[in-house]
Coordinates of C-alpha atoms in Angstrom, one line a residue:
M16 CA -7.3 4.1 -29.7
P17 CA -4.7 3.4 -26.9
L18 CA -7.5 4.0 -24.2
I19 CA -9.8 1.7 -25.9
I20 CA -7.2 -1.1 -26.3
V21 CA -6.4 -0.5 -22.3
A22 CA -10.4 -1.0 -21.8
L23 CA -10.7 -4.0 -23.8
A24 CA -7.7 -5.5 -22.1
V25 CA -9.2 -5.1 -18.8
V26 CA -12.3 -6.8 -19.8
L27 CA -10.6 -9.7 -21.7
L28 CA -8.3 -10.2 -18.4
L29 CA -11.7 -10.4 -16.2
I30 CA -12.9 -13.0 -18.5
F31 CA -10.0 -15.0 -18.2
I32 CA -10.0 -14.9 -14.5
M33 CA -13.6 -15.0 -13.6
K34 CA -15.3 -16.8 -16.5
L35 CA -12.6 -19.1 -17.7
N36 CA -11.0 -19.7 -14.4
I37 CA -7.4 -19.2 -15.8
N38 CA -4.8 -18.9 -13.3
T39 CA -4.3 -15.0 -12.4
F40 CA -0.7 -15.1 -13.1
I41 CA -0.8 -16.7 -16.3
S42 CA -3.8 -14.4 -17.6
L43 CA -1.8 -11.4 -16.7
I44 CA 1.0 -12.4 -18.9
I45 CA -1.1 -13.5 -21.8
V46 CA -3.1 -10.2 -21.8
S47 CA 0.3 -8.2 -21.5
F48 CA 1.5 -10.0 -24.8
L49 CA -1.7 -9.3 -26.4
V50 CA -2.0 -5.5 -25.4
A51 CA 1.7 -5.1 -26.5
L52 CA 0.9 -6.5 -29.9
A53 CA -2.3 -4.3 -29.9
L54 CA -0.5 -1.1 -29.2
G55 CA 2.0 -1.8 -32.0
M56 CA 5.1 -2.2 -30.0
P57 CA 8.2 -3.4 -31.9
L58 CA 8.4 -7.2 -31.4
D59 CA 12.0 -7.5 -30.2
K60 CA 10.9 -5.2 -27.4
I61 CA 7.8 -7.0 -26.1
V62 CA 9.7 -9.7 -23.9
E63 CA 12.0 -6.9 -22.8
S64 CA 9.1 -4.8 -21.7
I65 CA 7.5 -7.8 -19.9
E66 CA 10.7 -8.9 -18.2
G67 CA 11.4 -5.4 -17.1
G68 CA 7.9 -5.1 -15.7
M69 CA 8.4 -8.1 -13.6
G70 CA 12.1 -7.2 -12.5
G71 CA 10.9 -3.6 -11.6
T72 CA 8.0 -4.6 -9.6
L73 CA 9.5 -7.5 -7.6
G74 CA 12.7 -5.7 -7.4
S75 CA 11.2 -3.1 -5.3
I76 CA 8.8 -5.2 -3.1
A77 CA 10.2 -8.9 -3.3
L78 CA 12.4 -8.5 -0.3
I79 CA 10.1 -6.2 1.5
F80 CA 7.2 -8.8 1.4
G81 CA 9.6 -11.7 2.0
F82 CA 11.1 -10.2 5.1
G83 CA 7.8 -8.7 6.1
A84 CA 6.3 -12.0 5.7
I85 CA 9.1 -13.7 7.9
L86 CA 9.0 -11.0 10.7
G87 CA 5.0 -11.5 11.0
K88 CA 5.5 -15.1 10.9
L89 CA 8.0 -15.1 13.7
V90 CA 5.8 -12.9 15.9
A91 CA 2.7 -14.8 15.4
D92 CA 4.1 -18.2 15.7
A93 CA 5.7 -17.1 19.3
G94 CA 2.3 -15.7 20.4
G95 CA 3.3 -12.2 19.9
A96 CA 0.6 -11.1 17.5
Q97 CA -2.1 -12.8 19.7
R98 CA -0.8 -10.7 22.9
I99 CA -1.0 -7.5 21.0
A100 CA -4.4 -8.4 19.9
I101 CA -5.6 -9.3 23.3
T102 CA -4.0 -6.3 24.8
L103 CA -5.4 -4.0 22.2
I104 CA -9.1 -5.6 22.7
N105 CA -8.9 -5.2 26.6
R106 CA -7.9 -1.6 26.3
F107 CA -10.4 -0.4 23.6
G108 CA -13.1 -2.9 23.6
E109 CA -14.6 -4.6 20.9
K110 CA -17.0 -1.5 20.2
F111 CA -13.8 0.8 19.6
I112 CA -11.5 -1.8 18.1
Q113 CA -11.9 -0.5 14.5
W114 CA -10.6 3.0 15.8
A115 CA -7.7 1.4 17.5
V116 CA -6.5 -0.4 14.1
V117 CA -7.2 3.2 12.3
I118 CA -5.0 5.2 14.7
A119 CA -2.3 2.5 14.9
S120 CA -2.4 2.1 11.0
F121 CA -2.3 5.9 10.4
I122 CA 0.9 6.4 12.6
I123 CA 2.8 3.3 11.1
G124 CA 1.6 4.7 7.6
I125 CA 3.5 8.0 8.0
A126 CA 6.6 6.3 8.8
L127 CA 6.4 3.3 6.5
F128 CA 5.5 2.4 2.7
F129 CA 2.4 1.2 1.8
E130 CA 3.6 -2.4 1.4
V131 CA 5.5 -2.5 4.3
G132 CA 2.9 -1.3 6.6
L133 CA 0.6 -4.1 5.2
V134 CA 2.6 -6.9 5.9
L135 CA 3.3 -5.8 9.5
L136 CA -0.3 -5.2 10.4
I137 CA -1.7 -8.1 8.6
P138 CA -0.9 -10.6 11.5
I139 CA -2.1 -8.5 14.2
I140 CA -5.4 -7.4 12.6
Y141 CA -5.9 -11.1 11.9
Q142 CA -5.4 -12.2 15.5
I143 CA -7.8 -9.4 16.7
A144 CA -10.6 -10.6 14.0
R145 CA -9.9 -14.2 15.2
Q146 CA -10.0 -13.2 19.1
L147 CA -13.4 -11.4 18.7
K148 CA -14.9 -13.5 16.0
I149 CA -15.5 -10.6 13.7
S150 CA -14.6 -10.4 9.8
I151 CA -10.9 -9.8 8.9
L152 CA -12.3 -7.0 6.5
Y153 CA -14.0 -5.1 9.1
L154 CA -10.6 -4.3 10.3
G155 CA -8.7 -4.5 6.9
I156 CA -10.8 -1.8 5.1
P157 CA -9.9 0.8 7.9
M158 CA -6.3 -0.3 7.9
A159 CA -5.8 0.2 4.2
A160 CA -7.5 3.4 4.2
A161 CA -5.0 4.7 6.6
L162 CA -1.9 3.3 4.9
S163 CA -3.2 4.5 1.6
V164 CA -4.2 8.0 2.5
T165 CA -0.8 8.5 4.2
H166 CA 1.1 6.9 1.2
G167 CA -0.8 9.3 -1.2
F168 CA -0.7 12.7 0.7
L169 CA 2.0 12.8 3.3
P170 CA 5.6 13.4 3.0
P171 CA 8.3 11.7 3.5
H172 CA 6.6 9.0 1.3
P173 CA 8.0 9.1 -2.1
G174 CA 5.1 10.2 -4.3
P175 CA 4.1 13.5 -2.6
T176 CA 7.6 14.4 -1.9
V177 CA 8.8 14.0 -5.3
I178 CA 5.9 15.7 -6.6
A179 CA 6.5 18.7 -4.4
Q180 CA 10.0 18.7 -5.4
Q181 CA 9.0 18.8 -9.1
F182 CA 6.5 21.7 -8.3
D183 CA 8.9 23.5 -6.2
A184 CA 6.3 23.4 -3.2
N185 CA 7.0 24.1 0.3
I186 CA 7.2 20.4 1.8
G187 CA 6.2 21.7 5.2
M188 CA 2.9 23.3 3.8
V189 CA 2.4 19.8 1.9
L190 CA 2.6 18.3 5.1
I191 CA 0.3 20.6 7.1
Y192 CA -2.2 20.6 4.3
G193 CA -1.9 16.8 3.7
L194 CA -2.6 16.2 7.5
I195 CA -5.8 18.5 7.2
I196 CA -7.1 16.6 4.3
A197 CA -5.8 12.8 5.3
I198 CA -7.6 12.9 8.9
P199 CA -11.2 13.1 7.5
S200 CA -10.3 11.2 4.4
V201 CA -9.3 8.2 6.5
I202 CA -12.6 8.4 8.6
I203 CA -14.8 8.4 5.5
A204 CA -12.8 6.0 3.5
G205 CA -12.2 3.7 6.5
P206 CA -14.9 3.0 9.2
L207 CA -17.7 4.8 7.4
F208 CA -17.0 3.0 4.1
T209 CA -16.9 -0.1 6.0
L210 CA -20.6 0.2 6.6
L211 CA -21.3 0.5 3.0
A212 CA -19.2 -2.6 2.0
K213 CA -20.9 -4.8 4.1
K214 CA -24.2 -4.1 2.1
L215 CA -22.2 -4.3 -1.2
V216 CA -20.6 -7.7 -0.6
P217 CA -22.0 -9.2 2.7
G218 CA -20.4 -12.5 1.8
A219 CA -16.7 -11.1 2.1
F220 CA -17.6 -10.1 5.6
E221 CA -18.5 -13.5 6.6
K222 CA -15.0 -14.6 6.2
T223 CA -14.0 -14.6 9.9
G224 CA -10.4 -14.2 10.8
S225 CA -9.0 -16.3 7.8
I226 CA -6.1 -15.2 5.7
A227 CA -4.6 -17.9 3.6
S228 CA -1.4 -16.1 2.9
L229 CA -0.3 -16.4 6.6
G230 CA -0.4 -20.0 6.5
E231 CA -1.4 -22.1 9.5
V232 CA -1.5 -19.7 12.7
K233 CA -1.1 -21.2 16.0
A234 CA -3.4 -20.4 19.0
F235 CA -2.0 -20.0 22.5
K236 CA -3.1 -19.5 26.1
I237 CA -2.4 -16.0 27.2
E238 CA 0.2 -17.1 29.8
E239 CA 2.1 -18.9 27.1
T240 CA 2.6 -15.7 24.9
P241 CA 5.6 -13.0 25.2
G242 CA 5.0 -9.8 27.0
F243 CA 3.1 -7.0 25.2
G244 CA 6.0 -4.6 25.3
I245 CA 8.5 -6.8 23.8
S246 CA 6.0 -8.0 21.2
V247 CA 5.0 -4.5 19.9
F248 CA 8.7 -3.5 20.3
T249 CA 9.7 -6.6 18.0
S250 CA 6.8 -5.9 15.5
L251 CA 7.3 -2.1 15.2
F252 CA 11.1 -2.1 15.2
P253 CA 11.3 -1.4 11.4
V254 CA 8.9 1.6 11.9
I255 CA 11.5 2.8 14.7
L256 CA 14.5 2.3 12.5
M257 CA 12.7 3.9 9.3
A258 CA 11.2 6.7 11.6
I259 CA 14.8 7.5 13.0
A260 CA 16.3 7.8 9.6
T261 CA 13.5 10.2 8.5
I262 CA 14.3 12.5 11.0
I263 CA 17.8 12.4 10.7
N264 CA 17.5 13.0 6.9
L265 CA 15.2 15.7 7.7
L266 CA 18.0 17.5 9.9
Q267 CA 20.6 16.6 7.4
D268 CA 18.7 18.8 4.9
I269 CA 18.2 21.4 7.1
W270 CA 21.8 21.4 8.2
D271 CA 22.7 21.1 4.4
I272 CA 25.5 18.3 5.5
S273 CA 26.3 15.6 2.9
G274 CA 28.9 13.0 2.5
N275 CA 29.0 12.4 6.4
L276 CA 29.5 8.7 7.3
F277 CA 27.2 8.8 10.2
F278 CA 24.2 9.8 8.0
D279 CA 25.0 7.5 5.5
I280 CA 24.9 4.7 7.9
I281 CA 21.4 5.9 9.3
Q282 CA 20.1 6.1 5.9
L283 CA 21.3 2.5 5.1
I284 CA 19.7 1.3 8.3
G285 CA 16.6 3.3 7.5
E286 CA 16.1 1.8 4.1
P287 CA 12.9 -0.7 4.2
T288 CA 15.1 -3.7 3.2
T289 CA 17.9 -3.2 5.8
A290 CA 15.3 -2.4 8.6
L291 CA 13.1 -5.5 7.9
L292 CA 16.3 -7.6 7.9
I293 CA 17.7 -6.3 11.2
S294 CA 14.3 -6.6 12.5
I295 CA 14.1 -10.3 11.8
I296 CA 17.6 -10.8 13.5
L297 CA 15.9 -9.0 16.6
A298 CA 12.8 -11.2 16.3
I299 CA 15.0 -14.6 16.0
Y300 CA 16.3 -13.7 19.6
T301 CA 13.3 -12.1 21.4
M302 CA 10.5 -14.4 19.8
G303 CA 12.7 -17.4 19.4
I304 CA 16.1 -17.9 21.2
A305 CA 14.9 -15.7 24.4
R306 CA 11.8 -18.0 24.7
K307 CA 13.8 -21.2 24.2
I308 CA 12.0 -22.2 20.9
P309 CA 14.4 -24.4 18.9
M310 CA 16.3 -23.0 15.9
K311 CA 14.6 -25.6 13.6
D312 CA 11.4 -24.5 14.7
I313 CA 12.2 -20.9 13.9
A314 CA 13.6 -22.0 10.7
K315 CA 10.3 -23.8 9.8
S316 CA 8.1 -20.7 10.5
T317 CA 10.5 -18.5 8.1
E318 CA 10.1 -21.5 5.4
E319 CA 6.4 -21.6 5.7
S320 CA 6.0 -17.7 5.6
I321 CA 7.8 -17.6 2.2
R322 CA 6.0 -20.7 1.0
A323 CA 2.6 -19.0 1.6
I324 CA 3.3 -15.8 -0.3
G325 CA 4.9 -17.4 -3.3
M326 CA 2.1 -17.2 -5.7
M327 CA 0.9 -14.0 -4.4
L328 CA 4.5 -12.4 -5.2
L329 CA 4.2 -13.6 -9.0
I330 CA 0.6 -12.2 -9.3
I331 CA 1.9 -9.0 -7.9
G332 CA 4.6 -9.1 -10.5
G333 CA 2.2 -10.0 -13.1
G334 CA 0.3 -6.6 -12.4
G335 CA 3.5 -4.9 -12.8
V336 CA 4.1 -6.7 -16.5
F337 CA 0.8 -5.4 -17.3
K338 CA 1.5 -1.7 -16.1
Q339 CA 5.0 -1.6 -17.8
V340 CA 3.7 -2.8 -21.2
L341 CA 0.9 0.0 -21.1
I342 CA 3.7 2.6 -20.3
D343 CA 6.2 1.2 -22.9
G344 CA 3.2 1.2 -25.4
G345 CA 2.7 4.9 -25.3
V346 CA -0.6 5.0 -23.3
G347 CA 0.6 8.1 -21.2
D348 CA 1.3 10.1 -24.6
A349 CA -2.4 9.5 -25.6
V350 CA -3.6 10.9 -22.2
A351 CA -1.5 14.0 -22.6
N352 CA -2.8 14.8 -26.1
L353 CA -6.5 14.8 -24.5
F354 CA -5.3 17.7 -22.3
S355 CA -2.9 19.7 -24.7
N356 CA -5.2 22.9 -24.9
S357 CA -7.2 22.7 -21.6
S358 CA -8.2 25.9 -19.8
M359 CA -9.8 24.4 -16.5
S360 CA -8.7 24.9 -12.9
P361 CA -5.1 23.8 -12.4
L362 CA -6.0 21.8 -9.5
L363 CA -9.2 20.2 -11.2
L364 CA -6.9 19.6 -14.2
A365 CA -4.0 18.0 -12.4
W366 CA -6.6 15.5 -10.5
I367 CA -8.2 14.5 -13.7
I368 CA -5.0 14.0 -15.8
A369 CA -3.7 12.0 -12.6
A370 CA -6.9 9.8 -12.6
I371 CA -7.1 9.1 -16.2
L372 CA -3.3 7.9 -16.0
R373 CA -3.8 6.0 -13.0
I374 CA -6.6 4.1 -14.6
A375 CA -4.8 3.6 -17.7
L376 CA -1.3 2.7 -16.3
G377 CA -1.8 1.4 -12.9
S378 CA 1.2 2.9 -11.1
A379 CA 0.1 5.8 -8.7
T380 CA 3.8 7.0 -8.7
V381 CA 4.1 6.9 -12.5
S382 CA 0.7 8.7 -13.1
A383 CA 1.9 11.4 -10.5
L384 CA 5.0 12.2 -12.0
T385 CA 3.8 12.1 -15.6
T386 CA 1.0 14.5 -14.5
V387 CA 3.5 17.0 -13.1
G388 CA 5.4 17.0 -16.3
L389 CA 2.0 17.7 -18.4
V390 CA 0.6 20.4 -15.8
I391 CA 3.9 22.4 -15.0
P392 CA 3.7 24.4 -18.4
L393 CA 0.1 25.0 -17.8
I394 CA 0.1 26.8 -14.5
E395 CA 3.2 29.1 -15.5
G396 CA 1.9 32.4 -14.8
T397 CA -1.1 31.8 -12.5
D398 CA -1.3 31.9 -8.7
V399 CA -2.3 28.4 -7.9
N400 CA -1.1 27.2 -4.4
L401 CA 1.6 24.9 -5.2
A402 CA 1.4 22.6 -2.2
L403 CA -2.3 22.1 -3.1
M404 CA -1.3 21.2 -6.5
V405 CA 0.8 18.4 -5.0
L406 CA -2.4 17.0 -3.1
A407 CA -4.6 17.3 -6.0
T408 CA -2.2 15.2 -8.3
G409 CA -1.6 12.9 -5.3
A410 CA -5.5 12.4 -4.9
G411 CA -5.8 11.7 -8.6
S412 CA -3.1 9.2 -8.5
L413 CA -5.0 7.1 -6.0
I414 CA -8.1 6.5 -7.9
A415 CA -9.8 3.4 -8.9
S416 CA -7.0 1.0 -8.4
H417 CA -7.6 -2.4 -10.4
V418 CA -6.0 -5.1 -12.4
N419 CA -2.8 -3.1 -13.5
D420 CA -2.0 -2.1 -10.0
A421 CA -0.2 -4.2 -7.7
G422 CA -2.0 -2.9 -4.8
F423 CA -5.3 -4.5 -6.2
W424 CA -3.7 -8.0 -6.1
M425 CA -2.2 -7.5 -2.7
F426 CA -5.2 -6.6 -1.2
K427 CA -7.0 -9.4 -3.2
E428 CA -4.6 -12.3 -2.3
Y429 CA -4.1 -11.2 1.3
F430 CA -7.9 -11.2 2.3
G431 CA -8.6 -14.1 0.0
L432 CA -11.1 -12.4 -2.0
T433 CA -12.9 -12.8 -5.3
M434 CA -12.6 -10.2 -8.2
K435 CA -16.1 -8.9 -7.6
E436 CA -15.3 -8.4 -3.9
T437 CA -12.0 -6.8 -4.3
F438 CA -13.6 -4.2 -6.8
S439 CA -16.3 -3.6 -4.3
T440 CA -13.8 -3.0 -1.4
W441 CA -10.5 -1.9 -2.4
T442 CA -11.3 -0.2 -5.9
L443 CA -13.9 1.6 -4.3
L444 CA -12.0 2.4 -1.2
E445 CA -9.3 3.8 -3.4
S446 CA -11.8 5.7 -5.4
I447 CA -13.4 7.1 -2.1
I448 CA -10.0 8.5 -1.0
S449 CA -9.4 10.3 -4.3
V450 CA -12.8 12.1 -4.6
V451 CA -12.7 12.9 -0.9
G452 CA -9.2 14.1 -1.3
L453 CA -10.2 16.3 -4.1
G454 CA -13.1 17.8 -2.2
F455 CA -11.0 18.8 0.7
V456 CA -8.2 20.2 -1.6
L457 CA -10.8 22.5 -3.5
L458 CA -12.3 23.5 0.0
L459 CA -8.8 24.5 1.4
S460 CA -8.1 26.5 -2.1
L461 CA -10.9 28.8 -0.8
F462 CA -9.1 29.8 2.2
V463 CA -5.2 29.5 1.3

């Protein structure tokens, strides 16, 4: 019954948004209340769950999105994003620009959380699309594929790292197998899927270089823009700080050192929020003061960037509310009961449970961690490869991102898509990554 309620709730949400044209954020909150009642949650716990979902979601990403938007706007308004775009176009040419975006996104995705990578890359691919007069989705889909694959398969991202710890799998083997699976998955779900998406929603690909979430973006003559080196350094400074912190933390684990002030400082600097804040301070100098841009213009850029993402943050928070109500309403327990006496392959079982939980609950991390708890008792005494179990679980947790997942709303709002276009691009993209990932996991299991 809980799964039927989830299905009906999704249908009702789509009717509110697509047929009745009710504001997306308001629709998410209304449906969350109705679902909480339908799942039989105690009346005195419903508002608490809704507020917890809103706070839990925005608490983890509001600062990241806010700082990321400010950094992107500062670089864009100084002409830095345009300089990066033009240089990449000149180096790779229009024919190979999509692959340049894939490679850059994959490298950045290894070091950064999905959300951070998204907000940093959006201004740059916008400028590339604008310069070449091509669809923003032509570059956006490969970018999202690379960021999503690295987020789901590769340590040190939280999902695969925590799952590996829970399964007691070798983190190094998870990384090696993850890279083997990630590279072909990105190619299939990125450049190759873009060709299919063009046929599914041709209207979405007619939106040439227009992203409302960035606000008004200025155009510059090339000689008016900052240098390529300083533009890249400023844009990727968070990547550098977080990558250094990741390496230092790995060395700390190897040397088994704890309580050292130096390591604690490095870890603080490497946190996404801290890294982005430091990068904004750098950008104010490199993209503003050093170029003799008045502080009032810099302040105006920061204000415009936050104004542009205000409603998007509310919608993402609304998605978090919907997810939290489903979790607190016991939907995960209903899924667990479905597989209590299963005897299928552990790899396939982990993927299926994670996939159902992902579709029902929305959160990839929650579905993955819940799957681990359900599957561990079932693999005791088997010789299944634990590193592959991590990757199978991660693949399942990525499938079919839809209205109860914050990532769905991020993609929709950033690229200005309709609900149908978002389902036909983002949701299908995530499903392809999940299925392709499972296929490669099963293929690898024949050899390792």
